[in-house]
Coordinates of C-alpha atoms in Angstrom, one line a residue:
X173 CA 102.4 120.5 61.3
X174 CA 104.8 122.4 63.4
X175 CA 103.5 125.5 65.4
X176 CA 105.8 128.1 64.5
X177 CA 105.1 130.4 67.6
X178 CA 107.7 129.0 70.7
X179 CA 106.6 128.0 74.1
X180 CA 108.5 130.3 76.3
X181 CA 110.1 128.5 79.3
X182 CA 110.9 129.9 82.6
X183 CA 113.9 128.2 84.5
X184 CA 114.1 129.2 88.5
X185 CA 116.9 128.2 90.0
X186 CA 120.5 127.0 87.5
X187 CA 122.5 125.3 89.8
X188 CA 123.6 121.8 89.1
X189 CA 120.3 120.8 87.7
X190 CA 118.6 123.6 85.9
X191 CA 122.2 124.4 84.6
X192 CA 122.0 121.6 82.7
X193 CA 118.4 122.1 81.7
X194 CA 119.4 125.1 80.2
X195 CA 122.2 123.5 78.3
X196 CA 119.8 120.6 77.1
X197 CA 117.5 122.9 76.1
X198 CA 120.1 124.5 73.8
X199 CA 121.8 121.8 72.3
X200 CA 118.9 119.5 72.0
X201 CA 116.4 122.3 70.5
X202 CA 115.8 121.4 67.2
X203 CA 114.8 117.8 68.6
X204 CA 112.6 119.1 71.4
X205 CA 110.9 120.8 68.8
X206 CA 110.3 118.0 66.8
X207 CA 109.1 115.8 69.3
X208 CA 106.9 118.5 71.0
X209 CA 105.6 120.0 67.4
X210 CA 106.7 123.6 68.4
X211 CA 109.9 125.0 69.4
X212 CA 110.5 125.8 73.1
X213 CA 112.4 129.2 74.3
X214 CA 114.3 129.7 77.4
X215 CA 112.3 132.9 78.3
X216 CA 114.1 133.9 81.6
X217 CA 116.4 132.6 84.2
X218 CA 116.0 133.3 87.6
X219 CA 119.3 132.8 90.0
X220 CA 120.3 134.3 93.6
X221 CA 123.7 135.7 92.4
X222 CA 123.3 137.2 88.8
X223 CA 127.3 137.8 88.6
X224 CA 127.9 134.3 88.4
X225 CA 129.5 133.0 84.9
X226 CA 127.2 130.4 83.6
X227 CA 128.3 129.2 80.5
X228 CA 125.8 128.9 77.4
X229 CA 123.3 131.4 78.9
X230 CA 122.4 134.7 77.5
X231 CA 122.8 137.0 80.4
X232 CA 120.6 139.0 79.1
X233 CA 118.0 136.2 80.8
X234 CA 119.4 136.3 84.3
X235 CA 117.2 137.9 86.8
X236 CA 117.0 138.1 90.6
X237 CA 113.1 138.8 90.8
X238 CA 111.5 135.2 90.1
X239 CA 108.2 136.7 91.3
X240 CA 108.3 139.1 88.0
X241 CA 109.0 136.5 86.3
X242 CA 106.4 134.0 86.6
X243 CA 103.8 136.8 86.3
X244 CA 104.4 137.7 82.7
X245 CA 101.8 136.3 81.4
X246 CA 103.7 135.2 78.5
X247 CA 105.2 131.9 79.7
X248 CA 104.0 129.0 78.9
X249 CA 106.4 126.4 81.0
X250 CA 108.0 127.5 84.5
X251 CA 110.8 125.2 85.5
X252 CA 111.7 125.0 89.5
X253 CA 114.4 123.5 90.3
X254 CA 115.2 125.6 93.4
X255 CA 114.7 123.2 96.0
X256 CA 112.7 124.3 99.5
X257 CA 109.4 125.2 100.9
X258 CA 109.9 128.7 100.3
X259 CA 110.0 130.4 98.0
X260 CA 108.9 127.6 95.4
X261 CA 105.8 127.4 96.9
X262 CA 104.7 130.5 96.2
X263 CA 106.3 130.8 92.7
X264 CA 104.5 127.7 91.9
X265 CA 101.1 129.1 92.4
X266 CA 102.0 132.6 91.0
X267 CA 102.4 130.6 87.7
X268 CA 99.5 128.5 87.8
X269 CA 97.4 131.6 88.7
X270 CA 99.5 133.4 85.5
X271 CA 98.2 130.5 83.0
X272 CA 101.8 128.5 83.1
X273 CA 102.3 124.6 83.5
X274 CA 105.3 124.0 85.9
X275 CA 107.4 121.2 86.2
X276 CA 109.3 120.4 89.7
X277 CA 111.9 118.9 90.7
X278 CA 111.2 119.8 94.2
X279 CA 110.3 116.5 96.5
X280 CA 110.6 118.6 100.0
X281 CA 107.3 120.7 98.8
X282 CA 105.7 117.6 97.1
X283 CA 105.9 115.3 99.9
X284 CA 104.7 118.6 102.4
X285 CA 102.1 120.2 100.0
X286 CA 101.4 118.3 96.9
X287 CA 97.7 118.3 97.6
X288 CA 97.3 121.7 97.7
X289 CA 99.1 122.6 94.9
X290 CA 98.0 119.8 92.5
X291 CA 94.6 121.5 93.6
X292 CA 95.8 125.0 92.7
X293 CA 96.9 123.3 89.6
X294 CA 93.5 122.3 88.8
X295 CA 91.4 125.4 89.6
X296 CA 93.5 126.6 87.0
X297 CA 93.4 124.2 84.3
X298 CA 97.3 123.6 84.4
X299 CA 99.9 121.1 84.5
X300 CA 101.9 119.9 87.3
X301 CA 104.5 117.6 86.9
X302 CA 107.1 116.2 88.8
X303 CA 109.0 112.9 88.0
X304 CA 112.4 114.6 88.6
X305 CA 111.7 114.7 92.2
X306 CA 111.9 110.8 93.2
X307 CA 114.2 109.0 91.7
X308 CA 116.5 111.4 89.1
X309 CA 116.7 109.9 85.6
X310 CA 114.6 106.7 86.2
X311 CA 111.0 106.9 84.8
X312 CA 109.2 106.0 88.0
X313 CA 106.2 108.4 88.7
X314 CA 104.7 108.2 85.2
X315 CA 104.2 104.2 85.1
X316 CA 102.9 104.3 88.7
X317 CA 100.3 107.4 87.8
X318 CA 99.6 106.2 84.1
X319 CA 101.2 102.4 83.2
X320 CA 99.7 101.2 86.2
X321 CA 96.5 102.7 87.0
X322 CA 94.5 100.2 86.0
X323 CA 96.5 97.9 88.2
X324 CA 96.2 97.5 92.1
X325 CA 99.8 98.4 93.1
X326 CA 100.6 96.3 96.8
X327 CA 103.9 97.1 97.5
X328 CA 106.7 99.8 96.6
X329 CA 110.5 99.1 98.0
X330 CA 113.1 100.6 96.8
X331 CA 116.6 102.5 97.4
X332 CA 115.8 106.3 96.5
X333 CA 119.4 107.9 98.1
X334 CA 122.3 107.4 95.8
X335 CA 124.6 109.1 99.2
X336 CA 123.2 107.0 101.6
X337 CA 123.7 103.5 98.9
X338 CA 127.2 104.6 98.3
X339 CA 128.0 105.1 101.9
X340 CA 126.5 101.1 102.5
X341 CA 127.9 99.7 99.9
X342 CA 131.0 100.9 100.5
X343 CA 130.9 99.9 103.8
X344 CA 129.7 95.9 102.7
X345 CA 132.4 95.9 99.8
X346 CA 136.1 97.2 101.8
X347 CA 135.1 96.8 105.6
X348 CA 135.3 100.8 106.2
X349 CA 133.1 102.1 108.6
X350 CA 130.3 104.6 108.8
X351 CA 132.6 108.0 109.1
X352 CA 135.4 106.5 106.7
X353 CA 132.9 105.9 104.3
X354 CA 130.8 109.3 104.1
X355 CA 133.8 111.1 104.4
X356 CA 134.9 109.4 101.0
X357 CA 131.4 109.8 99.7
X358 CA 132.1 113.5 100.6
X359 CA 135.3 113.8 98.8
X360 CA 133.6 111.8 95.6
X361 CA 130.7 114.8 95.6
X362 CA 128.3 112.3 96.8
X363 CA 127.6 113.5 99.8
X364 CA 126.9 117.6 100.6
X365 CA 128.9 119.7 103.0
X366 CA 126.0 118.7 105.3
X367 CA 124.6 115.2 104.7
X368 CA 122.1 115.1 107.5
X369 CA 119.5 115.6 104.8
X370 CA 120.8 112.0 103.0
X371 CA 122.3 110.1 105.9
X372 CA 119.2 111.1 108.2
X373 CA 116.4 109.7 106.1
X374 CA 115.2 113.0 105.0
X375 CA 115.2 113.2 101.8
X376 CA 114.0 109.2 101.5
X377 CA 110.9 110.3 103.5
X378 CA 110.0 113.2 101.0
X379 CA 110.1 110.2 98.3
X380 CA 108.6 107.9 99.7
X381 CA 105.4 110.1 100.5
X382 CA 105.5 111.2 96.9
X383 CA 105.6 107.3 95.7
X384 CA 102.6 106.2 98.2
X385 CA 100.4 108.8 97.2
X386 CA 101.3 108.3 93.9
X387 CA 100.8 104.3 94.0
X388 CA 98.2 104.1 96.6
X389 CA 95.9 107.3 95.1
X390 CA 95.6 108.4 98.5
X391 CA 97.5 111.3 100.0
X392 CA 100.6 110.6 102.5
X393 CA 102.5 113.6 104.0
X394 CA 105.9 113.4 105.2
X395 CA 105.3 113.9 108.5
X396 CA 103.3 110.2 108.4
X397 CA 106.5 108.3 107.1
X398 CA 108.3 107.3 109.6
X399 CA 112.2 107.6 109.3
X400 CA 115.3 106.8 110.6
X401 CA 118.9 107.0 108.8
X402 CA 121.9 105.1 108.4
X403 CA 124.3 107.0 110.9
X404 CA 123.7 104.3 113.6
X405 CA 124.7 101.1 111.2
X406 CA 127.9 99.6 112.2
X407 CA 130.2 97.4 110.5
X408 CA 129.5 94.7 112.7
X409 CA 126.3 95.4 111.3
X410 CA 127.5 95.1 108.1
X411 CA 129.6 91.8 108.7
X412 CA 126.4 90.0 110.8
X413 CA 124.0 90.7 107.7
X414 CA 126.5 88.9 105.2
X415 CA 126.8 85.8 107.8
X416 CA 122.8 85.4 106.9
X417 CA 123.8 85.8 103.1
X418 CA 122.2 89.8 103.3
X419 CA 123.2 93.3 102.9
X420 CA 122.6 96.4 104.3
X421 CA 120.2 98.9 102.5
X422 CA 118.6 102.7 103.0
X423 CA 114.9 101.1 101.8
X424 CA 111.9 103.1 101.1
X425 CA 109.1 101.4 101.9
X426 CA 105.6 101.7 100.5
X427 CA 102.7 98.9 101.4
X428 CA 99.2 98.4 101.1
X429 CA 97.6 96.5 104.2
X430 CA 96.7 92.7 103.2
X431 CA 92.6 94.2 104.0
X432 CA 93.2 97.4 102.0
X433 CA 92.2 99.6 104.1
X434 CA 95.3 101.7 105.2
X435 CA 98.8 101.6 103.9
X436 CA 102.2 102.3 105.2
X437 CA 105.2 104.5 104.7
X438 CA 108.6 104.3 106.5
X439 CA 112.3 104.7 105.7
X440 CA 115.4 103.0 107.5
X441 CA 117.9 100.5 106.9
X442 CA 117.2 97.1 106.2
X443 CA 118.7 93.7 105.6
X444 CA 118.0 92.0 102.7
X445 CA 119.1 88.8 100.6
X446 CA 121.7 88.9 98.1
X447 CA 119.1 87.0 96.2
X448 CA 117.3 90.1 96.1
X449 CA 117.0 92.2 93.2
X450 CA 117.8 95.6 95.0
X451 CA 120.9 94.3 97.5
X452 CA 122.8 93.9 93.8
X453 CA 122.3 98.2 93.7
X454 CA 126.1 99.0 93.9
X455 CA 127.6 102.8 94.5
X456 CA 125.3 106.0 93.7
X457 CA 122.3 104.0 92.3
X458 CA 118.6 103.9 92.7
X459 CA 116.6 101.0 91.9
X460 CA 113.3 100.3 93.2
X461 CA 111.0 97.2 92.9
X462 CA 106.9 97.7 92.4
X463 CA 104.3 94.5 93.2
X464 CA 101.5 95.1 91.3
X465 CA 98.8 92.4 91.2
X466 CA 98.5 92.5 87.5
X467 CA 102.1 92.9 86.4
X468 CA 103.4 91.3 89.2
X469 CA 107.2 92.1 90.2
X470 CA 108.5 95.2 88.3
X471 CA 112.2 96.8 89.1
X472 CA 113.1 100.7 87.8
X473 CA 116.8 101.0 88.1
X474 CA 119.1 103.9 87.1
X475 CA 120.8 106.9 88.5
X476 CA 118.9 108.3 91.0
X477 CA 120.8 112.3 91.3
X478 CA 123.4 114.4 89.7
X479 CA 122.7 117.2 86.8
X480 CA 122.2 115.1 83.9
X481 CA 120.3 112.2 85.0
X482 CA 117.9 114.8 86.9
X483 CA 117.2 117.2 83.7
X484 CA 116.5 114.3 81.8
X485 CA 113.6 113.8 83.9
X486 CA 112.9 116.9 83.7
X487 CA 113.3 117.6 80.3
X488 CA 110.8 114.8 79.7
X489 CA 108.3 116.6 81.8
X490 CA 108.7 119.3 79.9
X491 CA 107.8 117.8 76.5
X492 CA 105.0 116.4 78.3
X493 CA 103.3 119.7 79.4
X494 CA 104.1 121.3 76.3
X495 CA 102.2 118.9 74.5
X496 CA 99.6 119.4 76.5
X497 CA 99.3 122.9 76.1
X498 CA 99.4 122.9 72.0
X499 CA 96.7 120.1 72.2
X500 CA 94.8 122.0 74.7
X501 CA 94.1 119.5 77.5
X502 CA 96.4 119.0 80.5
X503 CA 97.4 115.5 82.2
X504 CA 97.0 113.7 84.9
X505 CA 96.3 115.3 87.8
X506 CA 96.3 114.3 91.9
X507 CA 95.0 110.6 91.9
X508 CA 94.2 110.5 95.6
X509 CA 90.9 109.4 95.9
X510 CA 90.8 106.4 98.0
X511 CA 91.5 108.9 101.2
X512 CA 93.1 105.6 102.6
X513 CA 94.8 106.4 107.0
X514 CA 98.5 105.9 107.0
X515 CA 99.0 102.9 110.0
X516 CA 101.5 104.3 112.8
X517 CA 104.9 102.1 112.6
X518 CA 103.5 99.8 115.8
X519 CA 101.3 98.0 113.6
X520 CA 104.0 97.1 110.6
X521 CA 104.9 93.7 110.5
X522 CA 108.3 92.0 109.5
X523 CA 111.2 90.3 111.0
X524 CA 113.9 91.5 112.8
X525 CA 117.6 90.9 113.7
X526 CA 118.3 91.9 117.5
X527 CA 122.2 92.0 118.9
X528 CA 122.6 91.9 122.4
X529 CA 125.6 92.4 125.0
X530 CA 124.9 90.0 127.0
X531 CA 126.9 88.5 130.7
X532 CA 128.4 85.0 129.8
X533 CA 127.0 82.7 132.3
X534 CA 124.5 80.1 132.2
X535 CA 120.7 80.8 131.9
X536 CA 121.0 84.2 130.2
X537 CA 119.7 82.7 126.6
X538 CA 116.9 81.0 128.7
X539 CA 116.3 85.1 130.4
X540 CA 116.4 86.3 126.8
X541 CA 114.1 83.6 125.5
X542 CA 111.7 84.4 127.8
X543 CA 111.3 87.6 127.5
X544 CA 110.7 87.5 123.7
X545 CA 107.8 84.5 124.5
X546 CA 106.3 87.2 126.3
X547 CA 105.9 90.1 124.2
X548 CA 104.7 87.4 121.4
X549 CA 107.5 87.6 119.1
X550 CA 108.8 84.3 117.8
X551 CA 112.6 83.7 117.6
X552 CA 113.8 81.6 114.4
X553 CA 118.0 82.0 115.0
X554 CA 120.0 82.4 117.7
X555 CA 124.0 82.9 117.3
X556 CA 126.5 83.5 120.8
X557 CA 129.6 83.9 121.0
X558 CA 132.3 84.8 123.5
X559 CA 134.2 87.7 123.5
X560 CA 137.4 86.6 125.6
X561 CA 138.8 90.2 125.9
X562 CA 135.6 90.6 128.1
X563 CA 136.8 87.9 130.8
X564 CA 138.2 90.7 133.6
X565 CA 134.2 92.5 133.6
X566 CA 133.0 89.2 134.4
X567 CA 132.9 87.8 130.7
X568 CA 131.0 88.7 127.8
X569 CA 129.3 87.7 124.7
X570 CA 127.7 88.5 121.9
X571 CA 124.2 87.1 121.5
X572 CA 122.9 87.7 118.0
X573 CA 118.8 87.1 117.8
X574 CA 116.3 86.5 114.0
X575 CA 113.1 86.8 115.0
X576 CA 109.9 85.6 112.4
X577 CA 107.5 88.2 111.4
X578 CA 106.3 90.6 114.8
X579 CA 104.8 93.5 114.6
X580 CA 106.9 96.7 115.8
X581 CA 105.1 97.7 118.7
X582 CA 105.6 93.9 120.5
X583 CA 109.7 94.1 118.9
X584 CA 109.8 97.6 120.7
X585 CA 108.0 96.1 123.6
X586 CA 110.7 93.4 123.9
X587 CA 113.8 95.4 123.5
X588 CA 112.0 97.7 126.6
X589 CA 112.2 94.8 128.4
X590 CA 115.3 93.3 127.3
X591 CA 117.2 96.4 129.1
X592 CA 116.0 96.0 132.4
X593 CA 117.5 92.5 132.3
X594 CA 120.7 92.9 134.9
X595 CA 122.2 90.0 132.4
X596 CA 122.1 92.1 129.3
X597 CA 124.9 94.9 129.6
X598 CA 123.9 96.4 126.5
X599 CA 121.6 96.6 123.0
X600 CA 123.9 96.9 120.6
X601 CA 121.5 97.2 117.2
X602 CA 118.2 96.4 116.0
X603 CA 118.0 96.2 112.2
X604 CA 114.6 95.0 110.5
X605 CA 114.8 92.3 107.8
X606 CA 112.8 92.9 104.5
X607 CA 113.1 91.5 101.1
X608 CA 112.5 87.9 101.6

């Protein structure tokens, strides 16, 4: 039977996202309403410049005051989609405190303070979800908190920056090189005014904190993720990954140690096989690949940003807590409960893929050798070659080194000592290899 009273709905923030949102909510109520068993009401609209045009709203539901708004007392949903630490914070609480479920979009706050409000949350018998706030459109944090939880999940990978993916793959596909490509990712709308958020691993740290916590059920903040962005990747870079039949990818990187007692979380860029599943991720897509050991190998691909895909997700979290609240119960809450440490970056261990300026002259690849024998790291490939515009400084070349599996710490270690070597002019770039 359908309730006849609507759930009222409080939208904060209608930019790109909650824009749409409102606009899905409109033209999609009659099916909302069916699927949730009552009809849902945009109750208010809170925006920072109320003089803006925004098609398809009543202004009569503008404000300015979002505080007001969540307090009251007779909404049932609030909405943020407003990005930041603050406000949304406080907003968040205000409406848990006020009897509202809330749906975010908001990864910065989630990967920062998730605990605490999933605990607010609970003390007041309300909702919090969230899966807009990983990966846009692609259902990820429901089958990691529900489909899964009866599973033991080992590993997350995946690319959760559609800017950064675009930037790399457009760099692998036309040769271009870092600035040529963000400055078309720019002019596509890809990439903001100021990228440093995307290009810098920011935003990929936020996720991947969310997508630990969530797949681990302990709790990882974003200042334990270690990050570094894509602004350093060359196009020699580029060109030596596809000599070893790889590509270049932003990955987010999620793993449980082989004992089970600690996990990691780290973001940077990565070569991986073509064979792989996520180096076939083209333009502004997401993907990312679970290994469970029940299911096995799992892969969640889809857009990843942009209005639509986003409210989708959000939209879905919003039938969710609105079911919830006509059959009087609420979800799933926090699922940290292992309290598992997060391992510093020393102790994570994979291979690596070293290029070095080196003096061309005999016994340099035995200096090199050496000094990787001892830190402990293993070398599997080595590639040198000339560089004959070099000859007047003495000569040059280009010595390209594959390591086997090291941990970071002794592959730090060795690039330390690598430098002091009067032979080695210069370390050109250290990527990690993952994927295989």
């Amino acid at each position: 039977m359908m309730r006849t009273r609507p759930l009222k709905v409080a939208l904060l923030g209608c930019g790109v996202v909650g824009s749409e949102v409102a606009r899905i909510m409109t033209t999609h109520a009659d099916d909302l309403a069916a699927r949730i068993g009552a009809p849902v009401e945009l109750a208010g609209v809170a925006v920072r410049r109320p003089s803006k045009v925004r098609e398809g709203i009543d202004p009569a539901l503008i404000t300015t005051d979002a505080t007001a708004l969540v307090k009251r007392g007779d909404i049932d949903v609030v909405i943020e989609v407003i990005g930041g630490i603050e406000p949304a914070r406080t907003l968040i609480t205000t409406a848990f405190e006020h009897g509202a479920g809330v749906v975010s979009a908001n990864k910065a706050l989630l990967a920062e303070d998730g605990s605490a409000l999933h605990a607010a949350a609970e003390k007041h018998g309300r909702d919090l979800y969230y899966e807009a706030a990983v990966a846009g459109a692609i259902p990820l944090v429901r089958p990691l908190r529900e489909s899964l939880a009866g599973d033991k999940v080992n590993r997350v990978i995946g690319i959760v920056n559609g800017t950064t993916n675009f930037i790399l793959d457009k760099m692998d596909t036309s040769g271009a090189g870092y600035s040529e490509a963000l400055d078309e990712a720019t002019a596509l709308g890809y990439a903001e005014a100021d990228p440093t958020a995307d290009v810098e691993g920011f935003d990929a740290a936020a996720k991947a904190a969310i997508l630990a916590g969530i797949a681990f059920h302990t709790r990882v903040r974003i200042g334990e993720v270690h990050r570094e962005g894509i602004t350093e990747v060359t196009a020699a870079d580029i060109a030596s990954a596809r000599r070893m039949g790889c590509t270049v990818k932003l990955l987010a990187i999620c793993e449980r140690a082989a004992d089970g007692r600690s996990v990691t979380a780290r973001v940077h860029p990565a070569m991986i096989p073509l064979s792989h599943p996520l180096a076939s991720v083209r333009e502004a897509y997401n993907a990312v690949f679970v290994e469970a050991d029940a299911a096995g190998q799992l892969m969640f691909y889809g857009p990843g940003a942009g209005g639509a895909p986003t409210a989708s997700a959000v939209l879905g979290d919003l039938v969710a807590v609105c079911r919830n609240i006509i059959g009087a119960t609420t979800g799933p809450g926090e699922s940290a409960y292992t309290r598992l440490p997060v391992s510093p970056m020393g102790e994570v261990v994979t291979r690596y893929h070293i290029s070095l300026d080196v003096a061309d002259k005999p016994g340099v690849l035995a200096q090199v050798a050496t000094v990787f024998a001892e830190q402990g790291v293993s070398i599997d490939t080595v590639r040198q070659q000339s560089r004959p515009d070099s000859q007047e400084n003495g000569g040059e070349a280009s010595l390209v080194v594959v390591t086997h599996r090291a941990p970071d710490a002794a592959l730090s270690g060795t690039v330390e000592a690598l430098r002091k070597l009067d032979t080695v002019r210069g370390v050109a770039s250290i990527m990690r290899v993952e994927g295989e």
